[in-house]
Coordinates of C-alpha atoms and ligand atoms in Angstrom, one line a residue:
M158 CA -42.6 33.2 -49.6
E159 CA -45.5 31.5 -51.2
N160 CA -48.9 30.7 -49.7
R161 CA -50.7 27.5 -50.4
T162 CA -53.9 25.8 -49.3
C163 CA -53.5 22.3 -47.8
Q164 CA -55.1 19.7 -50.1
N165 CA -56.0 17.6 -47.0
C166 CA -57.4 20.0 -44.3
G167 CA -58.0 23.2 -46.4
K168 CA -55.8 25.4 -44.0
D169 CA -53.3 27.8 -45.5
F170 CA -49.6 27.2 -45.1
S171 CA -46.6 28.9 -46.5
I172 CA -43.5 27.8 -48.4
E173 CA -40.5 29.9 -47.5
K174 CA -37.5 30.7 -49.7
S175 CA -35.3 28.3 -47.7
D176 CA -37.9 25.5 -48.2
Q177 CA -37.9 26.2 -51.9
D178 CA -34.1 25.9 -52.0
F179 CA -34.2 22.6 -50.3
Y180 CA -36.9 21.2 -52.7
E181 CA -34.7 22.3 -55.6
K182 CA -31.6 20.8 -54.1
I183 CA -33.3 17.3 -53.8
K184 CA -35.3 17.7 -57.0
V185 CA -38.9 17.5 -55.7
P186 CA -41.9 19.7 -56.3
P187 CA -43.2 21.7 -53.3
P188 CA -45.7 19.8 -51.1
T189 CA -49.5 20.3 -51.5
W190 CA -50.3 19.2 -47.8
C191 CA -49.5 21.5 -44.8
P192 CA -46.8 20.6 -42.3
E193 CA -49.2 19.1 -39.7
C194 CA -51.1 16.9 -42.2
R195 CA -47.7 15.8 -43.7
M196 CA -46.5 14.8 -40.2
A197 CA -49.8 12.9 -39.5
R198 CA -49.5 10.9 -42.7
R199 CA -45.9 10.0 -42.0
L200 CA -46.6 9.0 -38.4
N201 CA -49.5 7.0 -39.7
C202 CA -47.0 4.7 -41.4
V203 CA -45.4 3.6 -38.2
N204 CA -46.9 1.7 -35.3
S205 CA -44.5 1.4 -32.3
W206 CA -46.9 1.1 -29.4
F207 CA -50.0 -1.0 -30.3
L208 CA -49.2 -4.6 -30.6
F209 CA -51.4 -7.6 -31.3
W210 CA -51.0 -11.4 -31.3
R211 CA -51.2 -13.2 -34.6
N212 CA -49.5 -16.2 -36.2
C213 CA -46.5 -16.1 -38.5
D214 CA -47.6 -16.8 -42.1
K215 CA -44.5 -18.8 -42.7
C216 CA -43.7 -20.9 -39.5
S217 CA -47.2 -20.5 -37.9
K218 CA -45.5 -19.6 -34.6
R219 CA -47.5 -17.1 -32.4
T220 CA -45.9 -13.7 -32.4
L221 CA -46.6 -10.2 -31.2
S222 CA -47.2 -8.0 -34.2
M223 CA -47.8 -4.5 -35.3
Y224 CA -50.7 -5.7 -37.4
P225 CA -53.9 -7.1 -35.9
A226 CA -54.9 -10.7 -36.9
S227 CA -57.7 -9.2 -39.0
K228 CA -55.3 -7.1 -41.1
K229 CA -55.2 -8.7 -44.6
L230 CA -51.4 -8.8 -45.0
K231 CA -48.8 -11.6 -45.1
V232 CA -47.0 -11.2 -41.8
Y233 CA -43.8 -13.2 -40.9
C234 CA -42.3 -13.4 -37.4
E235 CA -39.0 -11.7 -37.1
R236 CA -36.9 -14.9 -37.3
C237 CA -38.6 -15.8 -40.6
W238 CA -38.6 -12.3 -42.1
W239 CA -35.0 -11.6 -41.5
G240 CA -33.9 -15.2 -42.4
D241 CA -32.8 -16.3 -45.9
S242 CA -35.6 -18.7 -46.6
W243 CA -37.4 -16.1 -48.8
D244 CA -36.5 -13.2 -51.0
G245 CA -38.4 -10.1 -52.0
T246 CA -37.4 -10.6 -55.6
E247 CA -39.8 -13.5 -55.7
Y248 CA -42.5 -10.8 -56.0
A249 CA -40.7 -8.7 -58.7
M250 CA -42.9 -6.9 -61.2
D251 CA -42.2 -5.4 -64.6
Y252 CA -43.1 -1.8 -64.8
D253 CA -46.3 -1.3 -66.9
P254 CA -46.2 2.2 -68.5
G255 CA -49.9 1.9 -69.1
R256 CA -50.8 2.0 -65.4
P257 CA -49.9 4.6 -62.8
F258 CA -46.7 3.6 -61.1
L259 CA -47.9 4.0 -57.5
A260 CA -50.9 1.7 -58.4
Q261 CA -48.2 -0.9 -59.1
V262 CA -46.3 -0.2 -55.9
K263 CA -49.6 -0.6 -54.1
E264 CA -50.1 -4.0 -55.7
L265 CA -46.6 -5.1 -54.7
S266 CA -47.2 -3.8 -51.1
E267 CA -50.3 -6.0 -50.8
K268 CA -48.5 -9.3 -51.7
T269 CA -45.1 -9.1 -50.1
P270 CA -44.6 -10.4 -46.6
Y271 CA -44.1 -7.9 -43.7
V272 CA -42.2 -8.4 -40.6
A273 CA -44.3 -8.6 -37.4
L274 CA -42.2 -6.2 -35.4
E275 CA -40.1 -3.3 -36.4
N276 CA -36.8 -4.0 -34.8
T277 CA -33.3 -4.1 -36.2
Y278 CA -33.6 -7.8 -35.3
L279 CA -30.1 -8.8 -36.0
T280 CA -28.7 -6.3 -33.4
M281 CA -30.9 -7.5 -30.5
K282 CA -30.5 -10.2 -27.8
N283 CA -33.2 -11.6 -25.5
C284 CA -35.8 -8.9 -26.4
E285 CA -38.8 -10.9 -27.7
Y286 CA -41.6 -8.4 -26.7
V287 CA -40.2 -5.0 -27.9
N288 CA -40.9 -2.8 -30.9
S289 CA -39.0 -0.1 -32.9
V290 CA -35.8 -1.2 -31.0
A291 CA -32.2 -1.7 -32.0
Y292 CA -28.9 -2.6 -30.4
S293 CA -30.5 -3.7 -27.1
K294 CA -30.6 -6.7 -24.8
D295 CA -32.7 -8.2 -22.0
C296 CA -35.6 -5.6 -22.4
Y297 CA -39.3 -6.1 -22.0
L298 CA -42.1 -4.1 -23.5
I299 CA -40.0 -1.2 -24.6
Y300 CA -40.8 0.9 -27.7
W301 CA -38.6 3.1 -29.8
A302 CA -35.2 2.5 -28.2
D303 CA -31.6 2.0 -29.0
Y304 CA -28.7 0.8 -26.9
C305 CA -30.8 -0.3 -23.8
E306 CA -30.2 -3.1 -21.3
F307 CA -32.6 -4.5 -18.7
V308 CA -35.3 -1.9 -19.3
Y309 CA -39.1 -2.4 -18.9
H310 CA -42.2 -0.6 -20.0
S311 CA -40.4 2.4 -21.4
S312 CA -40.3 4.4 -24.7
I313 CA -38.1 6.7 -26.7
L314 CA -34.8 5.8 -25.2
N315 CA -31.1 5.9 -26.0
G316 CA -28.6 4.2 -23.6
L317 CA -30.9 3.5 -20.7
K318 CA -30.1 0.6 -18.3
F319 CA -31.8 -1.1 -15.4
S320 CA -34.9 1.2 -15.5
S321 CA -38.6 1.0 -15.9
D322 CA -41.6 3.2 -16.8
C323 CA -39.7 6.0 -18.4
I324 CA -40.0 8.2 -21.6
R325 CA -37.2 10.0 -23.2
G326 CA -34.3 8.6 -21.2
W327 CA -30.8 9.0 -22.3
N328 CA -27.6 7.5 -20.9
S329 CA -29.0 6.8 -17.4
E330 CA -29.3 4.0 -14.9
L331 CA -31.8 3.0 -12.2
C332 CA -34.6 5.4 -13.2
Y333 CA -38.3 5.0 -12.7
E334 CA -41.4 6.9 -13.8
S335 CA -39.4 9.7 -15.2
I336 CA -39.7 11.8 -18.4
G337 CA -36.9 13.6 -20.3
F338 CA -33.5 13.0 -18.6
N339 CA -29.9 12.6 -19.5
R340 CA -26.9 11.2 -17.6
N341 CA -29.0 10.5 -14.4
Y342 CA -28.5 7.8 -11.7
Q343 CA -31.5 7.0 -9.6
T344 CA -34.2 9.5 -10.7
F345 CA -37.8 8.7 -9.8
F346 CA -41.1 10.3 -10.8
S347 CA -39.3 13.4 -12.3
E348 CA -39.3 15.4 -15.5
E349 CA -36.6 17.2 -17.5
C350 CA -33.7 16.6 -15.0
D351 CA -30.2 16.1 -16.2
D352 CA -26.9 15.0 -14.5
C353 CA -28.8 14.2 -11.2
V354 CA -28.3 11.5 -8.6
D355 CA -31.1 10.3 -6.3
V356 CA -33.8 12.8 -7.3
W357 CA -37.5 12.3 -6.7
F358 CA -40.6 14.2 -8.0
S359 CA -38.5 17.0 -9.3
R360 CA -38.5 18.9 -12.6
N361 CA -35.9 21.0 -14.5
C362 CA -33.1 20.3 -12.0
Y363 CA -29.6 20.0 -13.3
G364 CA -26.6 18.5 -11.4
C365 CA -28.5 17.9 -8.2
T366 CA -28.1 15.2 -5.6
N367 CA -30.6 14.0 -3.0
C368 CA -33.5 16.3 -3.9
I369 CA -37.3 15.8 -3.6
G370 CA -40.1 17.8 -5.1
C371 CA -37.7 20.4 -6.4
V372 CA -37.9 22.7 -9.4
N373 CA -35.4 24.7 -11.4
L374 CA -32.4 23.9 -9.1
R375 CA -28.8 23.9 -10.2
G376 CA -26.1 21.9 -8.5
E377 CA -28.1 21.6 -5.2
K378 CA -28.0 18.9 -2.5
N379 CA -30.4 17.8 0.2
C380 CA -33.4 19.9 -0.8
I381 CA -37.1 19.2 -0.4
F382 CA -39.6 21.4 -2.2
N383 CA -36.6 23.8 -2.9
E384 CA -35.7 24.1 0.8
K385 CA -32.3 23.2 1.7
Y386 CA -31.5 20.9 4.7
S387 CA -28.4 19.5 6.4
K388 CA -27.5 16.0 5.5
E389 CA -28.9 14.7 8.8
E390 CA -32.1 16.7 8.6
Y391 CA -32.7 15.6 5.0
E392 CA -32.3 11.9 5.9
K393 CA -34.7 12.3 8.7
K394 CA -37.3 14.0 6.5
V395 CA -36.9 11.3 3.8
K396 CA -38.0 8.7 6.2
E397 CA -41.2 10.6 7.1
L398 CA -42.1 10.9 3.3
K399 CA -42.5 7.1 3.0
L400 CA -40.9 6.8 -0.4
D401 CA -41.2 3.0 -0.2
S402 CA -45.0 3.0 0.2
W403 CA -47.6 3.2 -2.6
A404 CA -49.8 5.5 -0.5
G405 CA -46.8 7.7 0.4
L406 CA -45.8 8.1 -3.2
R407 CA -49.2 9.0 -4.5
D408 CA -49.5 11.6 -1.8
L409 CA -46.1 13.1 -2.6
E410 CA -46.9 13.1 -6.3
K411 CA -50.0 15.3 -5.8
K412 CA -48.0 17.8 -3.7
A413 CA -45.1 17.9 -6.2
H414 CA -47.3 18.5 -9.3
A415 CA -49.0 21.3 -7.5
F416 CA -45.7 22.8 -6.5
W417 CA -44.3 22.5 -10.1
L418 CA -47.0 24.8 -11.3
T419 CA -45.9 27.6 -9.0
K420 CA -42.5 27.9 -10.6
P421 CA -41.6 29.0 -14.2
Y422 CA -41.1 26.8 -17.2
R423 CA -38.6 27.4 -19.9
E424 CA -40.1 28.6 -23.3
Y425 CA -39.2 25.3 -24.8
N426 CA -37.4 22.1 -23.5
G427 CA -33.9 22.2 -24.7
H428 CA -30.5 23.5 -23.7
A429 CA -28.0 26.2 -24.3
L430 CA -26.0 24.1 -26.8
N431 CA -28.6 24.8 -29.5
K432 CA -28.1 27.5 -32.1
N433 CA -30.9 29.0 -34.3
V434 CA -33.6 26.4 -33.5
S435 CA -37.4 26.3 -32.9
G436 CA -39.6 23.5 -31.6
D437 CA -39.6 21.4 -28.4
H438 CA -37.1 18.9 -26.9
I439 CA -34.3 20.0 -29.1
Y440 CA -30.7 19.2 -28.0
T441 CA -27.3 20.0 -29.5
S442 CA -28.8 21.1 -32.8
R443 CA -28.4 24.0 -35.1
N444 CA -30.2 25.7 -37.9
S445 CA -33.2 23.5 -37.4
K446 CA -36.8 24.8 -37.3
E447 CA -40.1 23.4 -36.3
C448 CA -38.6 20.3 -34.9
Y449 CA -39.7 18.0 -32.1
L450 CA -37.6 15.7 -30.0
V451 CA -34.4 15.9 -32.0
N452 CA -30.7 15.4 -31.0
G453 CA -27.8 16.5 -33.1
A454 CA -30.0 17.9 -36.0
E455 CA -28.3 20.3 -38.4
N456 CA -30.2 22.1 -41.2
C457 CA -33.4 20.2 -40.5
K458 CA -37.0 21.4 -40.6
W459 CA -40.2 19.6 -39.5
A460 CA -38.1 16.7 -38.1
Q461 CA -39.4 14.6 -35.2
F462 CA -37.9 11.8 -33.1
V463 CA -34.3 12.1 -34.0
T464 CA -33.5 10.0 -30.9
V465 CA -30.0 9.0 -32.0
P466 CA -27.7 11.7 -33.4
A467 CA -27.3 12.9 -36.0
A468 CA -29.5 14.1 -38.9
K469 CA -28.3 16.5 -41.4
D470 CA -30.2 18.3 -44.2
C471 CA -33.5 16.6 -43.6
M472 CA -37.0 17.9 -44.0
D473 CA -40.3 16.2 -43.1
Y474 CA -38.4 13.5 -41.3
S475 CA -40.1 11.4 -38.7
G476 CA -37.3 9.3 -37.1
W477 CA -34.8 8.5 -36.2
G478 CA -31.4 9.8 -37.3
H479 CA -28.4 7.8 -36.4
N480 CA -26.1 9.5 -38.9
S481 CA -28.6 10.1 -41.6
E482 CA -28.7 12.8 -44.2
L483 CA -30.7 14.2 -47.1
I484 CA -34.0 12.7 -46.1
Y485 CA -37.4 14.0 -47.1
E486 CA -40.9 12.8 -46.3
T487 CA -40.1 9.5 -44.6
G488 CA -41.2 7.6 -41.5
Q489 CA -38.9 5.3 -39.6
V490 CA -35.8 5.8 -41.7
G491 CA -32.3 5.8 -40.1
D492 CA -29.0 4.2 -39.2
K493 CA -26.8 5.7 -41.9
A494 CA -29.6 6.4 -44.4
S495 CA -28.8 8.8 -47.2
N496 CA -30.9 10.4 -49.9
V497 CA -34.2 8.7 -49.0
K498 CA -37.5 10.2 -50.1
F499 CA -41.2 9.3 -49.7
S500 CA -40.4 6.0 -47.9
A501 CA -41.0 4.2 -44.6
D502 CA -39.2 1.6 -42.6
C503 CA -36.0 1.6 -44.6
F504 CA -32.9 0.8 -42.4
P505 CA -30.1 0.3 -41.9
D506 CA -27.6 1.5 -44.6
V507 CA -30.2 2.5 -47.1
V508 CA -29.0 4.8 -49.8
N509 CA -30.8 6.5 -52.7
A510 CA -34.3 5.1 -52.1
E511 CA -37.7 6.5 -53.2
Y512 CA -41.2 5.3 -52.8
S513 CA -40.0 2.3 -50.9
L514 CA -41.3 0.4 -47.9
W515 CA -39.4 -2.0 -45.7
C516 CA -36.1 -2.1 -47.6
T517 CA -33.0 -3.0 -45.6
A518 CA -29.5 -2.4 -46.6
A519 CA -30.8 -1.4 -50.0
K520 CA -29.0 1.0 -52.5
N521 CA -30.8 2.7 -55.5
V522 CA -34.2 1.3 -55.1
F523 CA -37.4 2.8 -56.5
G524 CA -40.9 1.6 -55.6
C525 CA -39.6 -1.5 -53.8
V526 CA -41.3 -3.2 -50.9
N527 CA -40.0 -5.8 -48.4
L528 CA -36.7 -6.1 -50.1
K529 CA -33.4 -7.0 -48.4
R530 CA -29.8 -6.2 -49.5
K531 CA -30.6 -5.4 -53.1
S532 CA -29.6 -2.5 -55.5
Y533 CA -30.8 -1.0 -58.7
S534 CA -34.3 -2.3 -58.3
I535 CA -37.7 -1.1 -59.4
L536 CA -40.8 -2.9 -58.1
N537 CA -38.5 -5.5 -56.6
K538 CA -37.0 -6.3 -60.0
Q539 CA -33.3 -5.9 -60.4
Y540 CA -31.8 -4.0 -63.3
S541 CA -28.3 -3.1 -64.5
K542 CA -27.1 0.3 -63.3
E543 CA -27.6 1.7 -66.8
E544 CA -31.1 0.3 -67.2
F545 CA -32.1 1.7 -63.8
E546 CA -30.8 5.1 -64.5
K547 CA -32.7 5.2 -67.7
L548 CA -36.0 3.8 -66.5
K549 CA -36.3 5.8 -63.2
P550 CA -36.5 9.3 -64.7
K551 CA -39.0 8.0 -67.3
I552 CA -41.2 6.6 -64.5
I553 CA -41.0 9.9 -62.6
E554 CA -42.2 11.7 -65.7
D555 CA -45.1 9.2 -66.1
M556 CA -46.0 9.8 -62.4
K557 CA -46.4 13.5 -63.1
N558 CA -48.5 12.9 -66.3
N559 CA -50.5 9.8 -65.1
P560 CA -50.7 10.1 -61.3
F561 CA -52.2 7.4 -59.1
I562 CA -55.7 8.2 -57.9
D563 CA -56.8 6.4 -54.7
E564 CA -60.2 5.0 -53.9
K565 CA -61.1 8.2 -52.0
G566 CA -60.4 10.2 -55.2
R567 CA -57.1 11.7 -53.9
I568 CA -54.4 12.4 -56.4
W569 CA -50.9 11.3 -55.7
P570 CA -48.4 12.7 -58.3
Y571 CA -44.6 12.4 -57.9
G572 CA -43.6 14.5 -54.9
E573 CA -46.2 13.4 -52.3
F574 CA -45.7 10.7 -49.7
C575 CA -48.6 8.4 -50.4
V576 CA -50.3 7.4 -47.1
E577 CA -52.7 5.2 -49.1
I578 CA -49.9 2.8 -49.8
F579 CA -47.4 3.3 -47.0
G580 CA -49.9 3.6 -44.2
K581 CA -50.6 0.0 -43.3
H582 CA -51.9 0.8 -39.8
A583 CA -55.2 2.2 -38.5
Y584 CA -54.8 5.8 -37.3
N585 CA -55.5 4.8 -33.7
N586 CA -52.8 2.1 -33.8
S587 CA -50.2 4.3 -35.3
N588 CA -47.7 6.7 -33.9
A589 CA -49.8 9.6 -35.3
Y590 CA -52.5 8.8 -32.7
K591 CA -49.9 9.2 -29.9
M592 CA -48.8 12.6 -31.1
I593 CA -51.7 14.1 -33.0
P594 CA -54.8 12.5 -31.5
K595 CA -57.9 12.5 -33.7
T596 CA -61.4 11.1 -33.0
K597 CA -62.6 8.1 -35.0
E598 CA -64.9 10.3 -37.1
Q599 CA -62.1 12.8 -37.8
A600 CA -59.6 10.1 -38.8
L601 CA -62.1 8.4 -41.1
R602 CA -63.1 11.7 -42.7
E603 CA -59.4 12.3 -43.5
G604 CA -59.2 8.9 -45.2
Y605 CA -57.4 7.0 -42.4
A606 CA -58.4 3.6 -41.3
W607 CA -59.6 2.8 -37.7
N608 CA -59.4 -0.4 -35.7
D609 CA -61.7 -1.3 -32.8
E610 CA -60.1 -4.6 -32.2
E611 CA -58.2 -5.1 -28.9
N612 CA -56.2 -7.9 -27.4
P613 CA -58.4 -10.0 -25.1
S614 CA -57.7 -9.3 -21.4
H615 CA -56.7 -12.1 -19.1
A616 CA -59.1 -12.8 -16.2
A617 CA -57.7 -11.2 -13.1
T618 CA -56.8 -13.2 -10.1
M619 CA -56.3 -10.3 -7.7
K620 CA -57.3 -6.7 -7.4
S621 CA -54.5 -4.1 -7.4
E622 CA -55.8 -2.7 -4.1
N623 CA -54.8 -5.9 -2.5
L624 CA -51.1 -5.5 -3.6
A625 CA -48.7 -5.0 -0.7
D626 CA -48.1 -1.3 0.1
K627 CA -44.3 -1.9 0.1
I628 CA -42.0 -4.0 -2.1
S629 CA -40.4 -5.5 1.2
E630 CA -43.9 -7.0 1.9
T631 CA -44.3 -8.4 -1.7
A632 CA -43.8 -12.1 -2.1
D633 CA -42.6 -13.9 -5.3
S634 CA -46.1 -15.3 -5.7
V635 CA -47.1 -11.9 -7.2
L636 CA -45.5 -13.2 -10.4
D637 CA -48.2 -15.9 -10.7
E638 CA -51.1 -13.3 -10.3
V639 CA -53.0 -11.5 -13.0
I640 CA -53.6 -8.1 -11.4
E641 CA -56.7 -6.1 -12.1
C642 CA -55.7 -2.6 -13.2
S643 CA -57.2 0.1 -10.9
E644 CA -57.9 2.4 -14.0
C645 CA -59.1 0.2 -16.8
S646 CA -59.8 -3.1 -15.0
R647 CA -57.8 -5.1 -17.6
G648 CA -55.5 -7.8 -16.2
Y649 CA -51.7 -7.3 -16.2
K650 CA -48.7 -9.3 -15.0
V651 CA -45.4 -8.4 -13.3
V652 CA -42.4 -10.2 -14.8
K653 CA -39.4 -11.4 -12.9
G654 CA -36.9 -8.9 -14.1
E655 CA -39.2 -6.1 -13.3
L656 CA -39.9 -7.4 -9.8
N657 CA -36.1 -7.7 -9.2
L658 CA -35.7 -4.1 -10.4
L659 CA -38.5 -2.8 -8.1
R660 CA -36.8 -4.6 -5.2
K661 CA -33.5 -3.0 -6.0
M662 CA -35.1 0.4 -6.2
G663 CA -37.3 -0.2 -3.2
L664 CA -40.4 0.8 -5.0
P665 CA -43.9 -0.9 -4.7
V666 CA -45.6 -2.9 -7.5
P667 CA -47.7 -0.3 -9.4
H668 CA -51.5 -0.6 -9.2
E669 CA -52.1 0.4 -12.9
C670 CA -51.4 -1.8 -15.9
P671 CA -48.4 -0.9 -18.2
K672 CA -50.7 0.7 -20.8
C673 CA -52.5 3.0 -18.4
R674 CA -49.1 4.0 -16.9
E675 CA -47.8 4.6 -20.5
N676 CA -50.8 6.7 -21.4
K677 CA -50.4 8.9 -18.3
R678 CA -46.8 9.6 -19.1
F679 CA -47.7 10.5 -22.7
A680 CA -50.4 12.8 -21.4
R681 CA -47.8 14.7 -19.4
M682 CA -45.4 15.1 -22.4
T683 CA -45.7 18.1 -24.7
K684 CA -46.9 17.3 -28.3
P685 CA -45.3 18.4 -31.6
K686 CA -47.4 21.6 -31.8
M687 CA -46.2 25.1 -31.0
Y688 CA -48.1 28.1 -29.9
H689 CA -47.6 31.9 -29.7
R690 CA -48.0 33.4 -26.3
N691 CA -46.2 35.9 -24.1
C692 CA -43.4 35.6 -21.6
A693 CA -44.8 35.7 -18.0
K694 CA -41.9 37.9 -17.0
C695 CA -41.1 40.4 -19.8
G696 CA -44.3 40.1 -21.9
E697 CA -42.3 39.5 -25.1
A698 CA -43.8 37.1 -27.7
I699 CA -42.6 33.5 -27.3
Y700 CA -43.0 30.3 -29.3
T701 CA -43.7 27.5 -27.0
P702 CA -45.3 24.0 -26.8
Y703 CA -47.6 25.3 -23.9
A704 CA -50.9 26.6 -25.3
P705 CA -51.9 30.0 -24.1
E706 CA -54.6 28.6 -21.9
D707 CA -52.2 26.2 -20.2
P708 CA -51.9 27.3 -16.5
R709 CA -48.0 26.9 -16.5
I710 CA -45.9 30.1 -15.9
V711 CA -43.7 30.2 -19.0
Y712 CA -40.6 32.4 -19.4
C713 CA -38.8 33.3 -22.5
V714 CA -35.4 31.6 -22.9
K715 CA -33.6 34.8 -22.0
D716 CA -35.5 35.4 -18.7
Y717 CA -35.4 31.7 -17.8
Q718 CA -31.7 31.5 -18.2
A719 CA -31.1 34.8 -16.4
E720 CA -32.8 33.2 -13.3
F721 CA -31.9 29.5 -13.6
L722 CA -29.2 29.4 -16.3
Ligands
ZN1732 ZN1 -53.4 20.3 -43.7
ZN1733 ZN1 -42.1 -17.5 -38.5
ZN1734 ZN1 -55.1 -0.2 -17.2
ZN1735 ZN1 -39.1 37.2 -21.1

């Protein structure tokens, strides 16, 4: 084990023997930034949630975009970017050995056109207002999702259908305001429930049907606040709870959240199909340490957002798997990616890529930006296989001897993921802000950009308090209204598909705008940070996403499973 001081935050971190073996295997020097700073700089390169309006620099059409109108970049709408009317090789540069290589990549990154949204565009149907999405259809304002249909206002999904206002939903249908669930049907206002049917305001329940406000139940039926009722009694009680009324739901939510705190939480969120793992939200993974939100990870470390299985032999990997392997220091790389380093937004089918940004279906690329379906390319210029294999090691040598120094005086030799080039988003507009929140001062001090620009709000035509208490009392005319959010006062609209879905589920129109609802859900979700504390039952040391001062009762995996399996 070797101890190092982080070049960015000054904190100490250690490099273990197994880390060292990985660095040797993929031929990179050990990092000089600590794991948390490395994660922040990778997540800073991706913006899934903060969208702005601007005009396409090719066809002039108005489009939603990850880049605000003030950002000095050439931005094309998805149709133009993915189309064949332009080609990244138009911007090809000859390598100049007299200048640092990354200075040249930076130059290239400032003149090539970017796509407004980060979707695998060619796999989508009728999804104009979504971001970080692939293989989906008929969705609206969803972010970071694959294989979804008719989903609204939701994030981090795989295989969700006819649902709204969810985070981390897998393979489920007709769910609303729920976080972390798999194979559910009709789950509302719940957290960490799997294989459930018709479950409300419940958490950590598995295989349950008709349960309300329940915690840690297994295979139960007709329970309210963990108390079992006959089918008839249950149905009578449900009517009294007024699940179709906005006021009734708010009241029940308060009671449920207070009840949840009285029952133990598992050390970390995951299940028994893991082997030798640490971190939170880990499923069907093995030999993977310090991970967050991963599915089907094997031999991974410091991996986050592997929302589509699988990822194998990856380190410092921020999304999103889908049969990827040998990835190091990348953000938003996936869908059969292999051997990709120090890169962002490279998908699908990207093989042997380094220091590249926005390359699709590319093989053997080095320092390429906004390049589609090319191989053996450096700075977007195509070479023969022999020329490429001769020039690339020479450039890596040059990067070590003549590293790029950015405007803030930071040195970027070969082996560091250069946030200065790949981070095209302000910190507060990037995924980093969602997971590792920093103040404006803190972000600026660490060399990140900040953006105070917001989309203009539409003038409201009605106050949310004047919305009908029940969906059965809500007329179609609500679609023409701009509703004033009860939290932030900004105007928001309800769209037709969403209203249909609420009617189908019997739920009232929410009084808060989609962004406020999203922020509340994120606030309830654990972050990619782990703490040492003690099991509330046996007192043994545990490693958990719940900080020691968090009021939750937290059990070690052994004690939790002994009681609740
Ligand atoms: Zn650090
Ligand atoms: Zn366009
Ligand atoms: Zn709001
Ligand atoms: Zn214990």
